[in-house]
PDB file of C-alpha atoms in Angstrom:
ATOM      1  CA  MET A 173      -6.386  -7.366  -9.638  1.00 96.00           C
ATOM      2  CA  ILE A 174      -5.519  -5.719  -6.094  1.00 98.00           C
ATOM      3  CA  LEU A 175      -7.630  -2.625  -5.858  1.00 98.00           C
ATOM      4  CA  THR A 176      -6.111  -0.359  -2.979  1.00 98.00           C
ATOM      5  CA  VAL A 177      -7.867   2.668  -1.445  1.00 98.00           C
ATOM      6  CA  THR A 178      -6.473   5.672  -0.571  1.00 97.00           C
ATOM      7  CA  LEU A 179      -9.512   8.865  -0.062  1.00 97.00           C
ATOM      8  CA  ASN A 180      -6.407  10.895   1.582  1.00 95.00           C
ATOM      9  CA  THR A 181      -3.983  10.516  -0.874  1.00 95.00           C
ATOM     10  CA  ALA A 182      -0.764  13.083  -1.240  1.00 95.00           C
ATOM     11  CA  LEU A 183       2.391  13.944  -2.816  1.00 94.00           C
ATOM     12  CA  ASP A 184       5.708  12.593  -0.007  1.00 89.00           C
ATOM     13  CA  ILE A 185       7.763  15.193  -0.027  1.00 89.00           C
ATOM     14  CA  THR A 186      11.091  13.445   1.953  1.00 86.00           C
ATOM     15  CA  TYR A 187      14.326  15.681   2.450  1.00 88.00           C
ATOM     16  CA  ARG A 188      17.370  13.938   4.621  1.00 85.00           C
ATOM     17  CA  VAL A 189      19.738  16.056   6.604  1.00 87.00           C
ATOM     18  CA  ARG A 190      22.295  15.459   8.842  1.00 85.00           C
ATOM     19  CA  SER A 191      20.624  16.207  11.947  1.00 84.00           C
ATOM     20  CA  LEU A 192      17.514  17.475  12.789  1.00 83.00           C
ATOM     21  CA  ARG A 193      17.360  20.646  15.390  1.00 83.00           C
ATOM     22  CA  PRO A 194      14.537  22.245  15.460  1.00 83.00           C
ATOM     23  CA  GLY A 195      14.449  26.277  16.545  1.00 83.00           C
ATOM     24  CA  THR A 196      17.642  26.134  13.614  1.00 87.00           C
ATOM     25  CA  ALA A 197      18.308  26.433   9.534  1.00 86.00           C
ATOM     26  CA  HIS A 198      18.962  23.059   7.956  1.00 86.00           C
ATOM     27  CA  ARG A 199      20.914  21.685   4.589  1.00 88.00           C
ATOM     28  CA  VAL A 200      19.438  19.543   3.160  1.00 88.00           C
ATOM     29  CA  THR A 201      21.188  16.735   1.298  1.00 88.00           C
ATOM     30  CA  ASP A 202      19.035  14.555  -0.739  1.00 86.00           C
ATOM     31  CA  VAL A 203      15.305  15.226  -1.709  1.00 86.00           C
ATOM     32  CA  VAL A 204      12.467  13.489  -2.766  1.00 85.00           C
ATOM     33  CA  GLU A 205       8.956  13.342  -4.112  1.00 88.00           C
ATOM     34  CA  ARG A 206       6.504  10.739  -5.426  1.00 90.00           C
ATOM     35  CA  PRO A 207       2.871   9.750  -5.138  1.00 94.00           C
ATOM     36  CA  GLY A 208       2.197   9.195  -1.212  1.00 92.00           C
ATOM     37  CA  GLY A 209      -0.356   8.109   1.401  1.00 93.00           C
ATOM     38  CA  LYS A 210      -0.789   4.212   2.419  1.00 94.00           C
ATOM     39  CA  GLY A 211      -2.433   2.669   0.192  1.00 96.00           C
ATOM     40  CA  VAL A 212      -0.537   4.324  -2.705  1.00 96.00           C
ATOM     41  CA  ASN A 213       2.337   2.479  -0.553  1.00 94.00           C
ATOM     42  CA  VAL A 214       0.855  -0.383  -0.315  1.00 96.00           C
ATOM     43  CA  ALA A 215       0.504  -0.245  -4.322  1.00 97.00           C
ATOM     44  CA  ARG A 216       3.510   0.102  -5.015  1.00 94.00           C
ATOM     45  CA  VAL A 217       4.562  -2.399  -2.514  1.00 96.00           C
ATOM     46  CA  LEU A 218       2.071  -5.243  -4.226  1.00 97.00           C
ATOM     47  CA  ALA A 219       3.577  -4.155  -7.704  1.00 96.00           C
ATOM     48  CA  ALA A 220       7.262  -4.542  -6.914  1.00 94.00           C
ATOM     49  CA  LEU A 221       5.719  -8.185  -5.600  1.00 95.00           C
ATOM     50  CA  GLY A 222       4.377  -8.715  -9.090  1.00 95.00           C
ATOM     51  CA  HIS A 223       0.937  -8.051  -8.570  1.00 97.00           C
ATOM     52  CA  GLU A 224      -1.823  -6.207 -10.998  1.00 97.00           C
ATOM     53  CA  VAL A 225      -3.010  -3.212  -8.279  1.00 98.00           C
ATOM     54  CA  THR A 226      -4.821  -1.284  -8.674  1.00 98.00           C
ATOM     55  CA  VAL A 227      -4.782   2.387  -7.223  1.00 98.00           C
ATOM     56  CA  THR A 228      -8.152   4.821  -6.212  1.00 98.00           C
ATOM     57  CA  GLY A 229      -9.008   7.114  -4.090  1.00 97.00           C
ATOM     58  CA  PHE A 230      -9.264  11.313  -5.137  1.00 97.00           C
ATOM     59  CA  ALA A 231      -6.950  13.552  -6.751  1.00 96.00           C
ATOM     60  CA  GLY A 232      -6.969  17.228  -7.474  1.00 96.00           C
ATOM     61  CA  GLY A 233      -4.718  20.140  -8.139  1.00 96.00           C
ATOM     62  CA  GLY A 234      -1.497  20.585  -8.818  1.00 95.00           C
ATOM     63  CA  THR A 235      -0.528  18.486  -5.793  1.00 95.00           C
ATOM     64  CA  GLY A 236      -2.846  15.294  -7.977  1.00 96.00           C
ATOM     65  CA  ARG A 237      -2.240  15.524 -10.935  1.00 96.00           C
ATOM     66  CA  ALA A 238       2.161  15.398 -10.159  1.00 95.00           C
ATOM     67  CA  VAL A 239       0.600  11.815  -8.256  1.00 96.00           C
ATOM     68  CA  ARG A 240      -1.149  10.778 -11.770  1.00 96.00           C
ATOM     69  CA  ASP A 241       2.320  11.832 -13.180  1.00 94.00           C
ATOM     70  CA  GLY A 242       4.085   9.225 -10.600  1.00 94.00           C
ATOM     71  CA  LEU A 243       2.333   6.946 -11.298  1.00 94.00           C
ATOM     72  CA  THR A 244       1.542   6.046 -14.659  1.00 91.00           C
ATOM     73  CA  ALA A 245       5.946   5.158 -13.762  1.00 89.00           C
ATOM     74  CA  VAL A 246       5.431   2.472 -12.040  1.00 92.00           C
ATOM     75  CA  PRO A 247       5.039  -0.824 -14.016  1.00 94.00           C
ATOM     76  CA  GLY A 248       1.522  -2.898 -12.779  1.00 95.00           C
ATOM     77  CA  ILE A 249      -0.324   0.585 -11.097  1.00 96.00           C
ATOM     78  CA  THR A 250      -2.856   1.575 -12.701  1.00 96.00           C
ATOM     79  CA  ASP A 251      -4.450   4.488 -11.812  1.00 97.00           C
ATOM     80  CA  ALA A 252      -8.374   5.340 -11.158  1.00 97.00           C
ATOM     81  CA  LEU A 253      -8.263   8.028  -8.784  1.00 97.00           C
ATOM     82  CA  VAL A 254     -11.566   9.980  -8.848  1.00 97.00           C
ATOM     83  CA  PRO A 255     -10.914  13.900  -9.765  1.00 97.00           C
ATOM     84  CA  ILE A 256     -11.781  16.597  -6.974  1.00 97.00           C
ATOM     85  CA  GLY A 257     -11.993  19.658  -7.254  1.00 96.00           C
ATOM     86  CA  GLY A 258      -9.762  20.123  -4.652  1.00 95.00           C
ATOM     87  CA  PRO A 259      -5.696  20.252  -4.538  1.00 96.00           C
ATOM     88  CA  THR A 260      -3.733  17.406  -3.646  1.00 96.00           C
ATOM     89  CA  ARG A 261      -2.632  17.609   0.518  1.00 95.00           C
ATOM     90  CA  ARG A 262       1.303  17.168   0.703  1.00 93.00           C
ATOM     91  CA  THR A 263       3.086  15.180   3.011  1.00 90.00           C
ATOM     92  CA  VAL A 264       6.229  16.212   4.728  1.00 89.00           C
ATOM     93  CA  THR A 265       9.338  13.704   6.411  1.00 84.00           C
ATOM     94  CA  VAL A 266      12.235  14.841   7.577  1.00 87.00           C
ATOM     95  CA  VAL A 267      14.815  11.534   7.566  1.00 80.00           C
ATOM     96  CA  ASP A 268      17.988  12.694  10.129  1.00 80.00           C
ATOM     97  CA  ASP A 269      20.925  11.240   9.694  1.00 76.00           C
ATOM     98  CA  VAL A 270      22.445  11.673  12.787  1.00 74.00           C
ATOM     99  CA  PRO A 271      20.688  10.396  15.295  1.00 67.00           C
ATOM    100  CA  GLY A 272      18.562   8.685  12.700  1.00 67.00           C
ATOM    101  CA  GLY A 273      14.716   8.688  12.661  1.00 72.00           C
ATOM    102  CA  ALA A 274      12.280  10.384  10.301  1.00 77.00           C
ATOM    103  CA  THR A 275       9.981  13.262  11.552  1.00 84.00           C
ATOM    104  CA  LEU A 276       6.663  14.089   8.969  1.00 83.00           C
ATOM    105  CA  LEU A 277       3.783  16.587   9.010  1.00 87.00           C
ATOM    106  CA  ASN A 278       0.767  15.277   7.584  1.00 87.00           C
ATOM    107  CA  GLU A 279      -1.497  17.914   5.281  1.00 87.00           C
ATOM    108  CA  PRO A 280      -5.136  17.832   6.399  1.00 89.00           C
ATOM    109  CA  GLY A 281      -5.969  17.397   3.125  1.00 90.00           C
ATOM    110  CA  PRO A 282      -8.650  18.681   0.542  1.00 94.00           C
ATOM    111  CA  ALA A 283     -12.646  19.351   1.541  1.00 95.00           C
ATOM    112  CA  VAL A 284     -14.624  16.759  -0.306  1.00 97.00           C
ATOM    113  CA  THR A 285     -18.163  17.392  -1.683  1.00 97.00           C
ATOM    114  CA  PRO A 286     -20.612  15.616  -1.520  1.00 97.00           C
ATOM    115  CA  ALA A 287     -20.915  15.292  -5.245  1.00 97.00           C
ATOM    116  CA  GLU A 288     -17.513  13.143  -5.190  1.00 97.00           C
ATOM    117  CA  TRP A 289     -17.858  11.430  -2.163  1.00 97.00           C
ATOM    118  CA  SER A 290     -21.206   9.882  -4.548  1.00 97.00           C
ATOM    119  CA  ALA A 291     -18.579   9.777  -7.247  1.00 97.00           C
ATOM    120  CA  PHE A 292     -16.326   7.584  -5.938  1.00 98.00           C
ATOM    121  CA  GLN A 293     -18.650   4.945  -4.698  1.00 97.00           C
ATOM    122  CA  GLU A 294     -19.743   4.594  -7.362  1.00 97.00           C
ATOM    123  CA  ALA A 295     -16.531   4.121  -9.326  1.00 97.00           C
ATOM    124  CA  TYR A 296     -15.284   2.034  -6.469  1.00 98.00           C
ATOM    125  CA  GLU A 297     -18.494  -0.522  -6.580  1.00 97.00           C
ATOM    126  CA  ASP A 298     -16.958  -0.420 -10.615  1.00 97.00           C
ATOM    127  CA  LEU A 299     -13.600  -1.595  -9.652  1.00 98.00           C
ATOM    128  CA  LEU A 300     -14.414  -4.517  -7.342  1.00 97.00           C
ATOM    129  CA  ARG A 301     -16.386  -6.491  -9.018  1.00 96.00           C
ATOM    130  CA  PRO A 302     -12.738  -7.199 -11.204  1.00 97.00           C
ATOM    131  CA  ALA A 303     -10.647  -7.224  -7.081  1.00 98.00           C
ATOM    132  CA  ALA A 304      -9.656 -10.912  -6.145  1.00 98.00           C
ATOM    133  CA  ALA A 305      -8.973  -8.779  -2.498  1.00 98.00           C
ATOM    134  CA  VAL A 306      -9.738  -4.868  -1.658  1.00 98.00           C
ATOM    135  CA  ALA A 307      -7.560  -2.454   1.285  1.00 98.00           C
ATOM    136  CA  LEU A 308      -8.275   0.312   2.497  1.00 98.00           C
ATOM    137  CA  CYS A 309      -6.076   2.659   3.606  1.00 97.00           C
ATOM    138  CA  GLY A 310      -5.449   6.078   5.770  1.00 95.00           C
ATOM    139  CA  SER A 311      -6.736   8.661   7.379  1.00 94.00           C
ATOM    140  CA  LEU A 312     -10.450  10.677   5.990  1.00 96.00           C
ATOM    141  CA  PRO A 313      -9.975  13.784   4.389  1.00 95.00           C
ATOM    142  CA  PRO A 314     -12.881  17.084   5.109  1.00 95.00           C
ATOM    143  CA  GLY A 315     -16.371  16.203   3.387  1.00 95.00           C
ATOM    144  CA  VAL A 316     -15.161  11.832   3.793  1.00 97.00           C
ATOM    145  CA  PRO A 317     -18.128  10.882   6.325  1.00 96.00           C
ATOM    146  CA  VAL A 318     -16.376   9.188   9.652  1.00 96.00           C
ATOM    147  CA  GLY A 319     -18.089   6.586   8.813  1.00 96.00           C
ATOM    148  CA  ALA A 320     -16.790   5.926   4.989  1.00 97.00           C
ATOM    149  CA  TYR A 321     -14.472   2.543   5.811  1.00 98.00           C
ATOM    150  CA  ALA A 322     -17.734   0.699   7.264  1.00 98.00           C
ATOM    151  CA  GLY A 323     -19.459   0.836   3.820  1.00 97.00           C
ATOM    152  CA  LEU A 324     -17.397   0.752   2.295  1.00 98.00           C
ATOM    153  CA  VAL A 325     -15.768  -2.641   3.951  1.00 98.00           C
ATOM    154  CA  ARG A 326     -19.855  -4.181   3.780  1.00 98.00           C
ATOM    155  CA  THR A 327     -19.872  -3.016   0.121  1.00 98.00           C
ATOM    156  CA  ALA A 328     -16.412  -5.189  -1.053  1.00 98.00           C
ATOM    157  CA  ARG A 329     -18.411  -8.744   1.742  1.00 96.00           C
ATOM    158  CA  ALA A 330     -22.025  -8.012  -0.550  1.00 97.00           C
ATOM    159  CA  ALA A 331     -19.939  -8.141  -4.036  1.00 97.00           C
ATOM    160  CA  ASN A 332     -17.762 -11.870  -1.971  1.00 97.00           C
ATOM    161  CA  VAL A 333     -14.010  -9.192  -2.333  1.00 98.00           C
ATOM    162  CA  PRO A 334     -12.300  -9.742   1.096  1.00 98.00           C
ATOM    163  CA  VAL A 335     -10.800  -6.769   2.305  1.00 98.00           C
ATOM    164  CA  LEU A 336      -8.265  -6.009   5.159  1.00 98.00           C
ATOM    165  CA  LEU A 337      -8.533  -2.260   6.679  1.00 98.00           C
ATOM    166  CA  ASP A 338      -6.132  -0.223   7.552  1.00 96.00           C
ATOM    167  CA  THR A 339      -6.640   3.064   9.987  1.00 96.00           C
ATOM    168  CA  GLY A 340      -7.277   4.671  12.755  1.00 94.00           C
ATOM    169  CA  GLY A 341      -9.495   6.502  15.707  1.00 94.00           C
ATOM    170  CA  GLU A 342     -13.466   7.015  14.618  1.00 96.00           C
ATOM    171  CA  PRO A 343     -13.325   5.615  11.132  1.00 96.00           C
ATOM    172  CA  LEU A 344     -11.661   2.270  12.534  1.00 96.00           C
ATOM    173  CA  ARG A 345     -14.176   2.120  15.047  1.00 95.00           C
ATOM    174  CA  ARG A 346     -17.324   1.928  12.986  1.00 96.00           C
ATOM    175  CA  GLY A 347     -14.538   0.794  10.406  1.00 97.00           C
ATOM    176  CA  ILE A 348     -14.125  -2.695  12.924  1.00 96.00           C
ATOM    177  CA  ALA A 349     -17.952  -3.870  13.279  1.00 96.00           C
ATOM    178  CA  ALA A 350     -18.548  -4.200   9.638  1.00 97.00           C
ATOM    179  CA  ARG A 351     -16.131  -6.738  10.268  1.00 96.00           C
ATOM    180  CA  PRO A 352     -13.378  -7.181   7.335  1.00 97.00           C
ATOM    181  CA  ASP A 353     -11.671  -9.761   7.376  1.00 97.00           C
ATOM    182  CA  ILE A 354      -9.311  -7.874   7.988  1.00 97.00           C
ATOM    183  CA  VAL A 355      -7.819  -5.423  10.395  1.00 97.00           C
ATOM    184  CA  LYS A 356      -3.972  -4.381  10.930  1.00 96.00           C
ATOM    185  CA  PRO A 357      -3.735  -1.711  13.689  1.00 94.00           C
ATOM    186  CA  ASN A 358      -0.788  -0.275  15.424  1.00 90.00           C
ATOM    187  CA  ALA A 359       0.313   0.043  19.106  1.00 88.00           C
ATOM    188  CA  ASP A 360      -1.591   2.869  19.349  1.00 90.00           C
ATOM    189  CA  GLU A 361      -4.331   2.648  16.954  1.00 92.00           C
ATOM    190  CA  LEU A 362      -4.919  -0.074  18.907  1.00 90.00           C
ATOM    191  CA  ALA A 363      -4.527   1.265  22.336  1.00 91.00           C
ATOM    192  CA  GLU A 364      -6.693   3.836  21.268  1.00 92.00           C
ATOM    193  CA  LEU A 365      -9.799   1.796  19.986  1.00 91.00           C
ATOM    194  CA  THR A 366      -9.845  -0.583  22.861  1.00 92.00           C
ATOM    195  CA  GLY A 367      -8.643   1.475  25.969  1.00 90.00           C
ATOM    196  CA  SER A 368      -5.500  -1.449  26.659  1.00 89.00           C
ATOM    197  CA  HIS A 369      -1.757  -0.971  25.864  1.00 87.00           C
ATOM    198  CA  GLU A 370      -1.436  -4.464  26.474  1.00 90.00           C
ATOM    199  CA  PRO A 371      -0.865  -6.250  22.626  1.00 88.00           C
ATOM    200  CA  LEU A 372      -3.099  -9.081  23.340  1.00 90.00           C
ATOM    201  CA  ARG A 373      -5.910  -8.151  25.639  1.00 91.00           C
ATOM    202  CA  ALA A 374      -5.727  -5.263  22.402  1.00 91.00           C
ATOM    203  CA  THR A 375      -5.595  -7.619  20.196  1.00 92.00           C
ATOM    204  CA  GLN A 376      -8.089  -9.969  21.524  1.00 92.00           C
ATOM    205  CA  ASP A 377     -11.008  -7.633  22.493  1.00 92.00           C
ATOM    206  CA  ALA A 378     -10.677  -5.482  18.936  1.00 92.00           C
ATOM    207  CA  ARG A 379     -10.864  -8.879  17.150  1.00 93.00           C
ATOM    208  CA  ARG A 380     -14.983  -8.951  19.417  1.00 93.00           C
ATOM    209  CA  ARG A 381     -15.163  -5.494  17.644  1.00 93.00           C
ATOM    210  CA  GLY A 382     -16.502  -7.438  14.821  1.00 92.00           C
ATOM    211  CA  ALA A 383     -12.979  -8.164  12.736  1.00 93.00           C
ATOM    212  CA  ARG A 384     -12.256 -11.810  10.960  1.00 95.00           C
ATOM    213  CA  ALA A 385      -8.428 -11.816  12.117  1.00 96.00           C
ATOM    214  CA  VAL A 386      -6.789  -8.099  14.184  1.00 96.00           C
ATOM    215  CA  VAL A 387      -2.838  -8.171  12.883  1.00 96.00           C
ATOM    216  CA  SER A 388      -1.195  -5.272  15.306  1.00 92.00           C
ATOM    217  CA  SER A 389       2.284  -4.353  14.463  1.00 89.00           C
ATOM    218  CA  LEU A 390       4.660  -4.444  17.151  1.00 87.00           C
ATOM    219  CA  GLY A 391       6.914  -1.666  16.057  1.00 83.00           C
ATOM    220  CA  ALA A 392      10.900  -3.847  16.196  1.00 81.00           C
ATOM    221  CA  ASP A 393       8.709  -6.603  17.580  1.00 85.00           C
ATOM    222  CA  GLY A 394       7.344  -7.661  14.240  1.00 89.00           C
ATOM    223  CA  LEU A 395       3.869  -8.511  14.122  1.00 93.00           C
ATOM    224  CA  LEU A 396       0.720  -9.755  16.390  1.00 94.00           C
ATOM    225  CA  ALA A 397      -1.741 -11.912  14.739  1.00 95.00           C
ATOM    226  CA  LEU A 398      -5.596 -12.974  16.286  1.00 95.00           C
ATOM    227  CA  THR A 399      -7.457 -15.250  13.774  1.00 93.00           C
ATOM    228  CA  PRO A 400     -10.183 -18.148  13.792  1.00 90.00           C
ATOM    229  CA  GLU A 401      -7.326 -20.165  13.233  1.00 88.00           C
ATOM    230  CA  GLY A 402      -4.976 -19.023  16.501  1.00 91.00           C
ATOM    231  CA  LEU A 403      -2.874 -16.308  18.043  1.00 94.00           C
ATOM    232  CA  TRP A 404       0.419 -16.311  15.654  1.00 93.00           C
ATOM    233  CA  HIS A 405       4.165 -14.005  17.256  1.00 94.00           C
ATOM    234  CA  ALA A 406       5.549 -13.213  13.901  1.00 94.00           C
ATOM    235  CA  ALA A 407       9.556 -11.126  14.962  1.00 91.00           C
ATOM    236  CA  PRO A 408      12.810 -10.369  12.312  1.00 90.00           C
ATOM    237  CA  PRO A 409      15.167 -12.698  14.441  1.00 87.00           C
ATOM    238  CA  THR A 410      17.263  -8.485  14.539  1.00 80.00           C
ATOM    239  CA  PRO A 411      15.694  -5.453  14.764  1.00 75.00           C
ATOM    240  CA  LEU A 412      17.240  -3.228  11.769  1.00 72.00           C
ATOM    241  CA  PRO A 413      17.997   0.627  12.044  1.00 70.00           C
ATOM    242  CA  GLY A 414      16.267   2.834   9.320  1.00 68.00           C
ATOM    243  CA  ASN A 415      13.570   5.487   8.733  1.00 66.00           C
ATOM    244  CA  PRO A 416      10.446   3.266   9.962  1.00 74.00           C
ATOM    245  CA  THR A 417       8.432   5.281   8.040  1.00 75.00           C
ATOM    246  CA  GLY A 418       5.809   3.362   5.452  1.00 79.00           C
ATOM    247  CA  ALA A 419       7.140  -0.148   7.781  1.00 86.00           C
ATOM    248  CA  GLY A 420       3.731  -0.255   8.707  1.00 91.00           C
ATOM    249  CA  ASP A 421       2.581  -0.492   4.543  1.00 94.00           C
ATOM    250  CA  SER A 422       4.110  -2.728   3.804  1.00 94.00           C
ATOM    251  CA  ALA A 423       2.938  -4.938   6.273  1.00 95.00           C
ATOM    252  CA  VAL A 424       0.254  -4.558   4.860  1.00 97.00           C
ATOM    253  CA  ALA A 425       0.988  -5.283   0.724  1.00 97.00           C
ATOM    254  CA  GLY A 426       2.098  -8.499   2.394  1.00 97.00           C
ATOM    255  CA  LEU A 427      -1.315 -10.016   3.762  1.00 97.00           C
ATOM    256  CA  VAL A 428      -3.277  -8.999   1.626  1.00 98.00           C
ATOM    257  CA  SER A 429      -1.149 -10.409  -1.022  1.00 97.00           C
ATOM    258  CA  ALA A 430      -0.575 -13.573   0.952  1.00 96.00           C
ATOM    259  CA  LEU A 431      -4.345 -13.824   1.444  1.00 96.00           C
ATOM    260  CA  VAL A 432      -5.262 -13.300  -2.246  1.00 97.00           C
ATOM    261  CA  GLU A 433      -2.213 -16.396  -3.136  1.00 96.00           C
ATOM    262  CA  ARG A 434      -4.458 -18.301  -0.157  1.00 95.00           C
ATOM    263  CA  LEU A 435      -1.096 -19.072   2.098  1.00 96.00           C
ATOM    264  CA  PRO A 436      -1.421 -19.427   6.158  1.00 95.00           C
ATOM    265  CA  TRP A 437      -1.524 -17.811   7.803  1.00 95.00           C
ATOM    266  CA  PRO A 438       1.977 -18.163   9.248  1.00 95.00           C
ATOM    267  CA  ASP A 439       3.586 -17.802   5.883  1.00 95.00           C
ATOM    268  CA  ARG A 440       1.370 -14.766   5.544  1.00 96.00           C
ATOM    269  CA  LEU A 441       2.784 -13.013   8.298  1.00 96.00           C
ATOM    270  CA  THR A 442       6.198 -13.452   8.093  1.00 95.00           C
ATOM    271  CA  ARG A 443       6.245 -11.884   4.323  1.00 96.00           C
ATOM    272  CA  ALA A 444       4.668  -9.009   5.886  1.00 96.00           C
ATOM    273  CA  THR A 445       7.267  -9.416   8.641  1.00 94.00           C
ATOM    274  CA  ALA A 446      10.105  -9.868   6.427  1.00 93.00           C
ATOM    275  CA  LEU A 447       8.701  -6.665   4.162  1.00 94.00           C
ATOM    276  CA  SER A 448       8.043  -4.371   6.799  1.00 92.00           C
ATOM    277  CA  ALA A 449      11.865  -5.451   8.286  1.00 89.00           C
ATOM    278  CA  ALA A 450      12.927  -4.379   4.558  1.00 89.00           C
ATOM    279  CA  THR A 451      11.287  -1.122   4.282  1.00 88.00           C
ATOM    280  CA  VAL A 452      13.340   0.125   7.625  1.00 82.00           C
ATOM    281  CA  ARG A 453      16.045  -0.223   5.232  1.00 75.00           C
ATOM    282  CA  CYS A 454      14.805   2.243   2.535  1.00 73.00           C
ATOM    283  CA  ARG A 455      14.700   6.214   3.213  1.00 68.00           C
ATOM    284  CA  THR A 456      11.426   6.231   1.000  1.00 69.00           C
ATOM    285  CA  ALA A 457       8.125   4.446   1.814  1.00 67.00           C
ATOM    286  CA  GLY A 458       6.482   2.244  -0.208  1.00 71.00           C
ATOM    287  CA  GLU A 459      10.610   0.797  -1.048  1.00 81.00           C
ATOM    288  CA  PHE A 460      11.725  -2.774   0.580  1.00 87.00           C
ATOM    289  CA  ASP A 461      15.089  -3.176  -0.015  1.00 82.00           C
ATOM    290  CA  ARG A 462      13.969  -6.741  -2.167  1.00 89.00           C
ATOM    291  CA  CYS A 463      17.932  -8.641  -0.503  1.00 88.00           C
ATOM    292  CA  VAL A 464      17.127  -7.629   2.944  1.00 87.00           C
ATOM    293  CA  TYR A 465      13.543  -8.986   2.078  1.00 87.00           C
ATOM    294  CA  GLU A 466      15.184 -12.534   0.609  1.00 89.00           C
ATOM    295  CA  ASP A 467      17.473 -12.495   3.035  1.00 85.00           C
ATOM    296  CA  LEU A 468      14.433 -12.498   6.336  1.00 86.00           C
ATOM    297  CA  LEU A 469      12.394 -14.354   4.660  1.00 91.00           C
ATOM    298  CA  PRO A 470      13.660 -17.430   6.092  1.00 93.00           C
ATOM    299  CA  ARG A 471      14.982 -15.544   9.105  1.00 92.00           C
ATOM    300  CA  VAL A 472      11.241 -14.512  10.733  1.00 92.00           C
ATOM    301  CA  THR A 473      10.207 -16.350  13.304  1.00 89.00           C
ATOM    302  CA  VAL A 474       6.791 -17.206  13.793  1.00 93.00           C
ATOM    303  CA  THR A 475       5.317 -18.809  17.380  1.00 91.00           C
ATOM    304  CA  PRO A 476       1.395 -19.503  17.246  1.00 87.00           C
ATOM    305  CA  ASP A 477      -0.787 -20.354  20.447  1.00 71.00           C
ATOM    306  CA  ALA A 478      -3.680 -21.525  18.591  1.00 48.00           C
ATOM    307  CA  THR A 479      -5.627 -21.598  22.809  1.00 46.00           C
ATOM    308  CA  ALA A 480      -5.415 -17.830  23.329  1.00 45.00           C
ATOM    309  CA  ALA A 481      -7.888 -17.377  19.545  1.00 45.00           C
TER     310      ALA A 481
END
């Protein structure tokens, strides 16, 4: 079983419009509502790959009930969300067909009380026992300590469970010092962490801060990975147009699934890159186009440079 943690779960609402123009009225051509938050998106992709996944985090109010109801409809996913008093947040994504792209509106999330945070930590320790790996994903809701991920990383390490961390800002800065097995920042998160906008230099700096491996998302340019075994750059054969929302979450699913399957790093990066690109072809996060994914797998290029490790 793979455990995903989404402390700031969401009810994701995706609107599709022909062309998004600020300050004007729009006719929505399609609406999708589903459970969301980064770790939930990761879990959906993992389940589609055939892995058994347990989802934990917080859920509350009517939106929390909608999230839990939505999770029950996904084969392979077990709901272990911890109930709280505040309502789960909503996130709204507006996808425009012309010229293409997505606009995201993210609510901050409910305030979590100290008692609710303590209840989660107890549940997390229990859920780690049968876990083959854990992915800690996304932002922190109000009330959760900024060092929360650092503590969750240490708890996983004490339980001998490999841990991947995917977050940003101060939670990433503190969490990486707890020595997770993998961190997966995007280019902006990496630059904020290290102060460098040069991908290789920033990735090297991030790894020196404590992570065993750093996998940086470079958008359409693929992934840059610095690990104890060396440096790799993985890229799809050509950039794919579409909705980039959730592409990073699919990359996380590729990395953690390949970790559990004990695949070598080049194969991990190939899977993560192909899944990320195949997600761009879908309308909503947590999905990937399987035909595109299978077509890309043999065509992703992984270039090694062991001298840079």
